[in-house]
Each structure stands twice: as structure tokens, then as C-alpha cells.
Amino acid sequence: MRLRHLVVLLLLPTAGARAADSAIEFSAVLVLPAGTSVRLALKSTGNAAWIPVGQGFEGYTISAYDARTETVVLTKDGATTRIRLNTAKVRDGKPAPDPAVVEQQRKAILNNLRQLAAAADQYYLEHGTNHVTLEELVGPSKYVKAINPVDSEDYRQIVFTQGTELRVTTASGLSVNYAP
């Protein structure tokens, strides 16, 4: 009979750990000379706060923070729960590009590449060669009057060789190809 109670007591902390793991999120830690604070959030309500170790949050007491395992130790009703720090999801701080704007940029760049491909084809015919430079194609008295970059793409990087795909990449990382 005594062993039966012991098994039940051993299962209670595990059940409590699962409940806390699913209910609370540990998203950040701040270590200062004055002490350590952790950022906890109650998933059901979104209620979040910076809590110093030793203080309480939503009925739990923050008992400790283990830097080696990146785990916060919570205590509630005699049960101890460990919650690992969420995996970092670092972004560059720039907003996600608008898909409609990206598509407009892609179309404008593709139009530039088509113009250059057509000019290069004309150059090949007129000069009996299979390669040309951007400087030979673009200018006030040349095949293409001007090429206006859409997103700081550099058309000088293109190698114009007959039958070769034209490719350019913008400053924001958009890559556009044109196969003549």
C-alpha cells in the first residue's frame, strides 16, 4: 500500500510539469549585476512580464534560472517544473516585403533584361560576334537609351554571350533571370 502512494506522488510533479510547460512560455532572460529576470508569458491570455528570480508569476514562483541548460525552474503547490528557453527566432528587423511590390519589381527588372537581350541580339547580328558589354549596348546613341535599376541591381555584372541566360540580383536579394 505504501508503494502505491509513492508512485502516485512521483507522478504528480510530472503531471504538473506538463501543465506548466504547455501553459507558460519562457522567451528571454536578462542577467544584470542586480539580479536575473526572466520573460514569461501565459499562453492562454498572452499576459507576459519580466519577473526577477524569486518572484511570482501566475501562481508560480520563479525558483531559479540555470544558464547552462537555459532553463527556468518554477514551483507551484510543491511541484517543481523546468521550462527551457524558446529557440531564438531572430529577424533582421526589416518588415516582410509586400508580395505585390516584389512582383512589380520582378516584372520591371524582367522588362529591362528583355530590352538588353534584344539589344544584344541586334549587336551580335550587326557585328558578327557572340559577346558584348553593357557599355556597348546602353547609352544615348546606342541600342538602349537607358536602363533604370528598380532595386539597386547592377546590370554591369551581366555577361552578355549569345544564347546565355541573363541574370541580375537586387539589393534586397530578389533574383531575376531571362533566357533569350
mmCIF file with all atom_site columns, C-alpha atoms in Angstrom:
data_model
loop_
_atom_site.group_PDB
_atom_site.id
_atom_site.type_symbol
_atom_site.label_atom_id
_atom_site.label_alt_id
_atom_site.label_comp_id
_atom_site.label_asym_id
_atom_site.label_entity_id
_atom_site.label_seq_id
_atom_site.pdbx_PDB_ins_code
_atom_site.Cartn_x
_atom_site.Cartn_y
_atom_site.Cartn_z
_atom_site.occupancy
_atom_site.B_iso_or_equiv
_atom_site.pdbx_formal_charge
_atom_site.auth_seq_id
_atom_site.auth_comp_id
_atom_site.auth_asym_id
_atom_site.auth_atom_id
_atom_site.pdbx_PDB_model_num
ATOM 1   C CA . MET A 1 1   ? 0.000  0.000  0.000   1.00 0.00 ? 1   MET A CA 1
ATOM 2   C CA . ARG A 1 2   ? 2.789  2.381  0.838   1.00 0.00 ? 2   ARG A CA 1
ATOM 3   C CA . LEU A 1 3   ? 4.493  1.800  -2.538  1.00 0.00 ? 3   LEU A CA 1
ATOM 4   C CA . ARG A 1 4   ? 1.266  2.677  -4.332  1.00 0.00 ? 4   ARG A CA 1
ATOM 5   C CA . HIS A 1 5   ? 1.173  6.124  -2.706  1.00 0.00 ? 5   HIS A CA 1
ATOM 6   C CA . LEU A 1 6   ? 4.812  6.678  -3.536  1.00 0.00 ? 6   LEU A CA 1
ATOM 7   C CA . VAL A 1 7   ? 4.163  6.032  -7.240  1.00 0.00 ? 7   VAL A CA 1
ATOM 8   C CA . VAL A 1 8   ? 1.270  8.485  -7.231  1.00 0.00 ? 8   VAL A CA 1
ATOM 9   C CA . LEU A 1 9   ? 3.418  11.129 -5.555  1.00 0.00 ? 9   LEU A CA 1
ATOM 10  C CA . LEU A 1 10  ? 6.146  10.643 -8.145  1.00 0.00 ? 10  LEU A CA 1
ATOM 11  C CA . LEU A 1 11  ? 3.654  11.164 -10.976 1.00 0.00 ? 11  LEU A CA 1
ATOM 12  C CA . LEU A 1 12  ? 2.239  14.397 -9.597  1.00 0.00 ? 12  LEU A CA 1
ATOM 13  C CA . PRO A 1 13  ? 5.312  16.568 -10.332 1.00 0.00 ? 13  PRO A CA 1
ATOM 14  C CA . THR A 1 14  ? 5.469  15.138 -13.852 1.00 0.00 ? 14  THR A CA 1
ATOM 15  C CA . ALA A 1 15  ? 1.830  15.982 -14.495 1.00 0.00 ? 15  ALA A CA 1
ATOM 16  C CA . GLY A 1 16  ? 2.411  19.452 -13.069 1.00 0.00 ? 16  GLY A CA 1
ATOM 17  C CA . ALA A 1 17  ? 5.423  19.917 -15.318 1.00 0.00 ? 17  ALA A CA 1
ATOM 18  C CA . ARG A 1 18  ? 3.409  19.114 -18.400 1.00 0.00 ? 18  ARG A CA 1
ATOM 19  C CA . ALA A 1 19  ? 0.669  21.538 -17.380 1.00 0.00 ? 19  ALA A CA 1
ATOM 20  C CA . ALA A 1 20  ? 3.125  24.374 -16.775 1.00 0.00 ? 20  ALA A CA 1
ATOM 21  C CA . ASP A 1 21  ? 5.118  23.573 -19.927 1.00 0.00 ? 21  ASP A CA 1
ATOM 22  C CA . SER A 1 22  ? 2.006  23.936 -22.010 1.00 0.00 ? 22  SER A CA 1
ATOM 23  C CA . ALA A 1 23  ? 0.690  26.953 -20.111 1.00 0.00 ? 23  ALA A CA 1
ATOM 24  C CA . ILE A 1 24  ? 3.787  29.149 -19.734 1.00 0.00 ? 24  ILE A CA 1
ATOM 25  C CA . GLU A 1 25  ? 6.328  30.253 -22.283 1.00 0.00 ? 25  GLU A CA 1
ATOM 26  C CA . PHE A 1 26  ? 9.882  31.262 -21.360 1.00 0.00 ? 26  PHE A CA 1
ATOM 27  C CA . SER A 1 27  ? 11.135 33.644 -24.057 1.00 0.00 ? 27  SER A CA 1
ATOM 28  C CA . ALA A 1 28  ? 14.056 35.675 -22.686 1.00 0.00 ? 28  ALA A CA 1
ATOM 29  C CA . VAL A 1 29  ? 16.482 36.173 -19.824 1.00 0.00 ? 29  VAL A CA 1
ATOM 30  C CA . LEU A 1 30  ? 18.163 39.313 -18.567 1.00 0.00 ? 30  LEU A CA 1
ATOM 31  C CA . VAL A 1 31  ? 21.232 38.931 -16.344 1.00 0.00 ? 31  VAL A CA 1
ATOM 32  C CA . LEU A 1 32  ? 22.328 42.117 -14.580 1.00 0.00 ? 32  LEU A CA 1
ATOM 33  C CA . PRO A 1 33  ? 24.559 42.781 -11.571 1.00 0.00 ? 33  PRO A CA 1
ATOM 34  C CA . ALA A 1 34  ? 21.396 43.486 -9.570  1.00 0.00 ? 34  ALA A CA 1
ATOM 35  C CA . GLY A 1 35  ? 19.942 40.064 -10.420 1.00 0.00 ? 35  GLY A CA 1
ATOM 36  C CA . THR A 1 36  ? 18.428 37.860 -13.079 1.00 0.00 ? 36  THR A CA 1
ATOM 37  C CA . SER A 1 37  ? 14.982 38.354 -14.586 1.00 0.00 ? 37  SER A CA 1
ATOM 38  C CA . VAL A 1 38  ? 13.129 36.084 -16.997 1.00 0.00 ? 38  VAL A CA 1
ATOM 39  C CA . ARG A 1 39  ? 10.444 36.887 -19.543 1.00 0.00 ? 39  ARG A CA 1
ATOM 40  C CA . LEU A 1 40  ? 7.443  34.625 -19.037 1.00 0.00 ? 40  LEU A CA 1
ATOM 41  C CA . ALA A 1 41  ? 4.086  34.624 -20.793 1.00 0.00 ? 41  ALA A CA 1
ATOM 42  C CA . LEU A 1 42  ? 0.860  32.844 -20.017 1.00 0.00 ? 42  LEU A CA 1
ATOM 43  C CA . LYS A 1 43  ? -0.082 31.348 -23.375 1.00 0.00 ? 43  LYS A CA 1
ATOM 44  C CA . SER A 1 44  ? -3.837 31.332 -22.761 1.00 0.00 ? 44  SER A CA 1
ATOM 45  C CA . THR A 1 45  ? -4.098 35.075 -22.115 1.00 0.00 ? 45  THR A CA 1
ATOM 46  C CA . GLY A 1 46  ? -0.889 36.446 -23.612 1.00 0.00 ? 46  GLY A CA 1
ATOM 47  C CA . ASN A 1 47  ? -0.140 38.066 -20.244 1.00 0.00 ? 47  ASN A CA 1
ATOM 48  C CA . ALA A 1 48  ? 3.648  38.498 -20.197 1.00 0.00 ? 48  ALA A CA 1
ATOM 49  C CA . ALA A 1 49  ? 6.130  40.117 -17.847 1.00 0.00 ? 49  ALA A CA 1
ATOM 50  C CA . TRP A 1 50  ? 9.757  40.342 -16.806 1.00 0.00 ? 50  TRP A CA 1
ATOM 51  C CA . ILE A 1 51  ? 9.972  38.552 -13.465 1.00 0.00 ? 51  ILE A CA 1
ATOM 52  C CA . PRO A 1 52  ? 13.016 38.623 -11.165 1.00 0.00 ? 52  PRO A CA 1
ATOM 53  C CA . VAL A 1 53  ? 14.146 35.206 -9.935  1.00 0.00 ? 53  VAL A CA 1
ATOM 54  C CA . GLY A 1 54  ? 12.495 34.623 -6.564  1.00 0.00 ? 54  GLY A CA 1
ATOM 55  C CA . GLN A 1 55  ? 9.302  36.475 -7.503  1.00 0.00 ? 55  GLN A CA 1
ATOM 56  C CA . GLY A 1 56  ? 5.946  35.048 -8.613  1.00 0.00 ? 56  GLY A CA 1
ATOM 57  C CA . PHE A 1 57  ? 4.073  34.822 -11.903 1.00 0.00 ? 57  PHE A CA 1
ATOM 58  C CA . GLU A 1 58  ? 0.527  33.481 -12.369 1.00 0.00 ? 58  GLU A CA 1
ATOM 59  C CA . GLY A 1 59  ? 0.696  31.399 -9.188  1.00 0.00 ? 59  GLY A CA 1
ATOM 60  C CA . TYR A 1 60  ? 4.207  30.079 -9.864  1.00 0.00 ? 60  TYR A CA 1
ATOM 61  C CA . THR A 1 61  ? 7.365  31.125 -8.050  1.00 0.00 ? 61  THR A CA 1
ATOM 62  C CA . ILE A 1 62  ? 10.482 31.509 -10.171 1.00 0.00 ? 62  ILE A CA 1
ATOM 63  C CA . SER A 1 63  ? 12.868 29.432 -8.064  1.00 0.00 ? 63  SER A CA 1
ATOM 64  C CA . ALA A 1 64  ? 15.964 29.599 -10.263 1.00 0.00 ? 64  ALA A CA 1
ATOM 65  C CA . TYR A 1 65  ? 17.445 30.112 -13.692 1.00 0.00 ? 65  TYR A CA 1
ATOM 66  C CA . ASP A 1 66  ? 20.015 27.604 -14.942 1.00 0.00 ? 66  ASP A CA 1
ATOM 67  C CA . ALA A 1 67  ? 22.177 29.373 -17.558 1.00 0.00 ? 67  ALA A CA 1
ATOM 68  C CA . ARG A 1 68  ? 23.952 26.162 -18.568 1.00 0.00 ? 68  ARG A CA 1
ATOM 69  C CA . THR A 1 69  ? 20.717 24.466 -19.686 1.00 0.00 ? 69  THR A CA 1
ATOM 70  C CA . GLU A 1 70  ? 18.837 27.716 -20.399 1.00 0.00 ? 70  GLU A CA 1
ATOM 71  C CA . THR A 1 71  ? 16.046 26.541 -18.127 1.00 0.00 ? 71  THR A CA 1
ATOM 72  C CA . VAL A 1 72  ? 13.855 28.385 -15.671 1.00 0.00 ? 72  VAL A CA 1
ATOM 73  C CA . VAL A 1 73  ? 12.709 26.485 -12.572 1.00 0.00 ? 73  VAL A CA 1
ATOM 74  C CA . LEU A 1 74  ? 9.136  27.182 -11.435 1.00 0.00 ? 74  LEU A CA 1
ATOM 75  C CA . THR A 1 75  ? 7.464  25.998 -8.248  1.00 0.00 ? 75  THR A CA 1
ATOM 76  C CA . LYS A 1 76  ? 3.727  25.775 -7.620  1.00 0.00 ? 76  LYS A CA 1
ATOM 77  C CA . ASP A 1 77  ? 1.923  23.857 -4.887  1.00 0.00 ? 77  ASP A CA 1
ATOM 78  C CA . GLY A 1 78  ? 5.115  21.985 -4.017  1.00 0.00 ? 78  GLY A CA 1
ATOM 79  C CA . ALA A 1 79  ? 5.687  20.796 -7.589  1.00 0.00 ? 79  ALA A CA 1
ATOM 80  C CA . THR A 1 80  ? 8.823  21.839 -9.472  1.00 0.00 ? 80  THR A CA 1
ATOM 81  C CA . THR A 1 81  ? 8.701  22.490 -13.195 1.00 0.00 ? 81  THR A CA 1
ATOM 82  C CA . ARG A 1 82  ? 11.525 23.244 -15.611 1.00 0.00 ? 82  ARG A CA 1
ATOM 83  C CA . ILE A 1 83  ? 10.859 25.205 -18.806 1.00 0.00 ? 83  ILE A CA 1
ATOM 84  C CA . ARG A 1 84  ? 13.526 25.642 -21.483 1.00 0.00 ? 84  ARG A CA 1
ATOM 85  C CA . LEU A 1 85  ? 14.145 28.951 -23.166 1.00 0.00 ? 85  LEU A CA 1
ATOM 86  C CA . ASN A 1 86  ? 12.376 29.173 -26.534 1.00 0.00 ? 86  ASN A CA 1
ATOM 87  C CA . THR A 1 87  ? 14.629 28.783 -29.538 1.00 0.00 ? 87  THR A CA 1
ATOM 88  C CA . ALA A 1 88  ? 15.621 32.194 -30.835 1.00 0.00 ? 88  ALA A CA 1
ATOM 89  C CA . LYS A 1 89  ? 13.805 33.444 -33.897 1.00 0.00 ? 89  LYS A CA 1
ATOM 90  C CA . VAL A 1 90  ? 15.985 36.340 -34.907 1.00 0.00 ? 90  VAL A CA 1
ATOM 91  C CA . ARG A 1 91  ? 14.946 38.538 -37.814 1.00 0.00 ? 91  ARG A CA 1
ATOM 92  C CA . ASP A 1 92  ? 16.793 41.338 -39.467 1.00 0.00 ? 92  ASP A CA 1
ATOM 93  C CA . GLY A 1 93  ? 14.256 43.887 -38.224 1.00 0.00 ? 93  GLY A CA 1
ATOM 94  C CA . LYS A 1 94  ? 13.004 44.711 -41.697 1.00 0.00 ? 94  LYS A CA 1
ATOM 95  C CA . PRO A 1 95  ? 9.330  44.191 -42.429 1.00 0.00 ? 95  PRO A CA 1
ATOM 96  C CA . ALA A 1 96  ? 8.453  41.386 -44.802 1.00 0.00 ? 96  ALA A CA 1
ATOM 97  C CA . PRO A 1 97  ? 8.265  42.652 -48.375 1.00 0.00 ? 97  PRO A CA 1
ATOM 98  C CA . ASP A 1 98  ? 4.836  43.201 -49.882 1.00 0.00 ? 98  ASP A CA 1
ATOM 99  C CA . PRO A 1 99  ? 4.292  40.412 -52.457 1.00 0.00 ? 99  PRO A CA 1
ATOM 100 C CA . ALA A 1 100 ? 2.586  42.845 -54.854 1.00 0.00 ? 100 ALA A CA 1
ATOM 101 C CA . VAL A 1 101 ? 5.591  45.198 -54.734 1.00 0.00 ? 101 VAL A CA 1
ATOM 102 C CA . VAL A 1 102 ? 8.016  42.303 -55.249 1.00 0.00 ? 102 VAL A CA 1
ATOM 103 C CA . GLU A 1 103 ? 6.028  41.154 -58.279 1.00 0.00 ? 103 GLU A CA 1
ATOM 104 C CA . GLN A 1 104 ? 6.060  44.694 -59.733 1.00 0.00 ? 104 GLN A CA 1
ATOM 105 C CA . GLN A 1 105 ? 9.818  44.851 -59.231 1.00 0.00 ? 105 GLN A CA 1
ATOM 106 C CA . ARG A 1 106 ? 10.296 41.433 -60.821 1.00 0.00 ? 106 ARG A CA 1
ATOM 107 C CA . LYS A 1 107 ? 8.271  42.488 -63.891 1.00 0.00 ? 107 LYS A CA 1
ATOM 108 C CA . ALA A 1 108 ? 10.170 45.782 -64.269 1.00 0.00 ? 108 ALA A CA 1
ATOM 109 C CA . ILE A 1 109 ? 13.544 44.007 -63.993 1.00 0.00 ? 109 ILE A CA 1
ATOM 110 C CA . LEU A 1 110 ? 12.404 41.319 -66.424 1.00 0.00 ? 110 LEU A CA 1
ATOM 111 C CA . ASN A 1 111 ? 11.458 44.100 -68.866 1.00 0.00 ? 111 ASN A CA 1
ATOM 112 C CA . ASN A 1 112 ? 14.966 45.600 -68.504 1.00 0.00 ? 112 ASN A CA 1
ATOM 113 C CA . LEU A 1 113 ? 16.517 42.185 -69.161 1.00 0.00 ? 113 LEU A CA 1
ATOM 114 C CA . ARG A 1 114 ? 14.330 41.664 -72.258 1.00 0.00 ? 114 ARG A CA 1
ATOM 115 C CA . GLN A 1 115 ? 15.416 45.020 -73.662 1.00 0.00 ? 115 GLN A CA 1
ATOM 116 C CA . LEU A 1 116 ? 19.064 44.179 -73.057 1.00 0.00 ? 116 LEU A CA 1
ATOM 117 C CA . ALA A 1 117 ? 18.677 40.701 -74.605 1.00 0.00 ? 117 ALA A CA 1
ATOM 118 C CA . ALA A 1 118 ? 17.044 42.176 -77.707 1.00 0.00 ? 118 ALA A CA 1
ATOM 119 C CA . ALA A 1 119 ? 19.768 44.834 -77.989 1.00 0.00 ? 119 ALA A CA 1
ATOM 120 C CA . ALA A 1 120 ? 22.467 42.175 -77.545 1.00 0.00 ? 120 ALA A CA 1
ATOM 121 C CA . ASP A 1 121 ? 20.897 40.013 -80.280 1.00 0.00 ? 121 ASP A CA 1
ATOM 122 C CA . GLN A 1 122 ? 20.875 43.002 -82.646 1.00 0.00 ? 122 GLN A CA 1
ATOM 123 C CA . TYR A 1 123 ? 24.502 43.755 -81.772 1.00 0.00 ? 123 TYR A CA 1
ATOM 124 C CA . TYR A 1 124 ? 25.520 40.134 -82.481 1.00 0.00 ? 124 TYR A CA 1
ATOM 125 C CA . LEU A 1 125 ? 23.879 40.308 -85.925 1.00 0.00 ? 125 LEU A CA 1
ATOM 126 C CA . GLU A 1 126 ? 25.368 43.663 -86.852 1.00 0.00 ? 126 GLU A CA 1
ATOM 127 C CA . HIS A 1 127 ? 28.896 42.975 -85.580 1.00 0.00 ? 127 HIS A CA 1
ATOM 128 C CA . GLY A 1 128 ? 29.264 39.261 -86.317 1.00 0.00 ? 128 GLY A CA 1
ATOM 129 C CA . THR A 1 129 ? 30.224 38.406 -82.726 1.00 0.00 ? 129 THR A CA 1
ATOM 130 C CA . ASN A 1 130 ? 28.717 36.394 -79.892 1.00 0.00 ? 130 ASN A CA 1
ATOM 131 C CA . HIS A 1 131 ? 29.549 38.651 -76.934 1.00 0.00 ? 131 HIS A CA 1
ATOM 132 C CA . VAL A 1 132 ? 29.042 42.294 -75.964 1.00 0.00 ? 132 VAL A CA 1
ATOM 133 C CA . THR A 1 133 ? 29.351 44.565 -72.899 1.00 0.00 ? 133 THR A CA 1
ATOM 134 C CA . LEU A 1 134 ? 26.667 46.647 -71.246 1.00 0.00 ? 134 LEU A CA 1
ATOM 135 C CA . GLU A 1 135 ? 28.559 49.804 -72.196 1.00 0.00 ? 135 GLU A CA 1
ATOM 136 C CA . GLU A 1 136 ? 28.279 48.852 -75.878 1.00 0.00 ? 136 GLU A CA 1
ATOM 137 C CA . LEU A 1 137 ? 24.506 48.394 -75.574 1.00 0.00 ? 137 LEU A CA 1
ATOM 138 C CA . VAL A 1 138 ? 23.314 51.244 -73.327 1.00 0.00 ? 138 VAL A CA 1
ATOM 139 C CA . GLY A 1 139 ? 23.717 54.965 -73.917 1.00 0.00 ? 139 GLY A CA 1
ATOM 140 C CA . PRO A 1 140 ? 22.055 57.981 -75.573 1.00 0.00 ? 140 PRO A CA 1
ATOM 141 C CA . SER A 1 141 ? 23.063 56.926 -79.103 1.00 0.00 ? 141 SER A CA 1
ATOM 142 C CA . LYS A 1 142 ? 23.078 53.125 -78.570 1.00 0.00 ? 142 LYS A CA 1
ATOM 143 C CA . TYR A 1 143 ? 20.575 50.278 -78.775 1.00 0.00 ? 143 TYR A CA 1
ATOM 144 C CA . VAL A 1 144 ? 19.003 51.039 -75.385 1.00 0.00 ? 144 VAL A CA 1
ATOM 145 C CA . LYS A 1 145 ? 18.869 54.712 -74.321 1.00 0.00 ? 145 LYS A CA 1
ATOM 146 C CA . ALA A 1 146 ? 18.910 53.998 -70.559 1.00 0.00 ? 146 ALA A CA 1
ATOM 147 C CA . ILE A 1 147 ? 18.317 51.207 -68.059 1.00 0.00 ? 147 ILE A CA 1
ATOM 148 C CA . ASN A 1 148 ? 16.769 52.314 -64.792 1.00 0.00 ? 148 ASN A CA 1
ATOM 149 C CA . PRO A 1 149 ? 17.535 49.995 -61.855 1.00 0.00 ? 149 PRO A CA 1
ATOM 150 C CA . VAL A 1 150 ? 14.470 49.041 -59.850 1.00 0.00 ? 150 VAL A CA 1
ATOM 151 C CA . ASP A 1 151 ? 16.101 47.985 -56.555 1.00 0.00 ? 151 ASP A CA 1
ATOM 152 C CA . SER A 1 152 ? 19.778 48.904 -56.926 1.00 0.00 ? 152 SER A CA 1
ATOM 153 C CA . GLU A 1 153 ? 20.529 45.904 -59.158 1.00 0.00 ? 153 GLU A CA 1
ATOM 154 C CA . ASP A 1 154 ? 23.770 46.188 -61.119 1.00 0.00 ? 154 ASP A CA 1
ATOM 155 C CA . TYR A 1 155 ? 23.376 45.306 -64.804 1.00 0.00 ? 155 TYR A CA 1
ATOM 156 C CA . ARG A 1 156 ? 27.139 45.677 -65.315 1.00 0.00 ? 156 ARG A CA 1
ATOM 157 C CA . GLN A 1 157 ? 27.600 42.278 -63.682 1.00 0.00 ? 157 GLN A CA 1
ATOM 158 C CA . ILE A 1 158 ? 25.828 40.530 -66.581 1.00 0.00 ? 158 ILE A CA 1
ATOM 159 C CA . VAL A 1 159 ? 27.989 38.620 -69.040 1.00 0.00 ? 159 VAL A CA 1
ATOM 160 C CA . PHE A 1 160 ? 26.405 39.069 -72.449 1.00 0.00 ? 160 PHE A CA 1
ATOM 161 C CA . THR A 1 161 ? 27.175 35.999 -74.536 1.00 0.00 ? 161 THR A CA 1
ATOM 162 C CA . GLN A 1 162 ? 24.887 34.759 -77.276 1.00 0.00 ? 162 GLN A CA 1
ATOM 163 C CA . GLY A 1 163 ? 22.491 32.072 -76.015 1.00 0.00 ? 163 GLY A CA 1
ATOM 164 C CA . THR A 1 164 ? 23.341 32.666 -72.358 1.00 0.00 ? 164 THR A CA 1
ATOM 165 C CA . GLU A 1 165 ? 20.695 33.384 -69.727 1.00 0.00 ? 165 GLU A CA 1
ATOM 166 C CA . LEU A 1 166 ? 20.735 36.916 -68.286 1.00 0.00 ? 166 LEU A CA 1
ATOM 167 C CA . ARG A 1 167 ? 20.557 37.121 -64.503 1.00 0.00 ? 167 ARG A CA 1
ATOM 168 C CA . VAL A 1 168 ? 20.555 40.014 -62.048 1.00 0.00 ? 168 VAL A CA 1
ATOM 169 C CA . THR A 1 169 ? 20.079 40.214 -58.265 1.00 0.00 ? 169 THR A CA 1
ATOM 170 C CA . THR A 1 170 ? 18.663 43.236 -56.440 1.00 0.00 ? 170 THR A CA 1
ATOM 171 C CA . ALA A 1 171 ? 19.921 44.834 -53.241 1.00 0.00 ? 171 ALA A CA 1
ATOM 172 C CA . SER A 1 172 ? 17.068 43.164 -51.346 1.00 0.00 ? 172 SER A CA 1
ATOM 173 C CA . GLY A 1 173 ? 18.009 39.736 -52.710 1.00 0.00 ? 173 GLY A CA 1
ATOM 174 C CA . LEU A 1 174 ? 15.447 39.296 -55.484 1.00 0.00 ? 174 LEU A CA 1
ATOM 175 C CA . SER A 1 175 ? 16.996 37.339 -58.336 1.00 0.00 ? 175 SER A CA 1
ATOM 176 C CA . VAL A 1 176 ? 15.506 37.624 -61.836 1.00 0.00 ? 176 VAL A CA 1
ATOM 177 C CA . ASN A 1 177 ? 16.513 35.517 -64.844 1.00 0.00 ? 177 ASN A CA 1
ATOM 178 C CA . TYR A 1 178 ? 15.743 35.914 -68.535 1.00 0.00 ? 178 TYR A CA 1
ATOM 179 C CA . ALA A 1 179 ? 16.552 33.184 -71.039 1.00 0.00 ? 179 ALA A CA 1
ATOM 180 C CA . PRO A 1 180 ? 16.605 34.533 -74.606 1.00 0.00 ? 180 PRO A CA 1
#
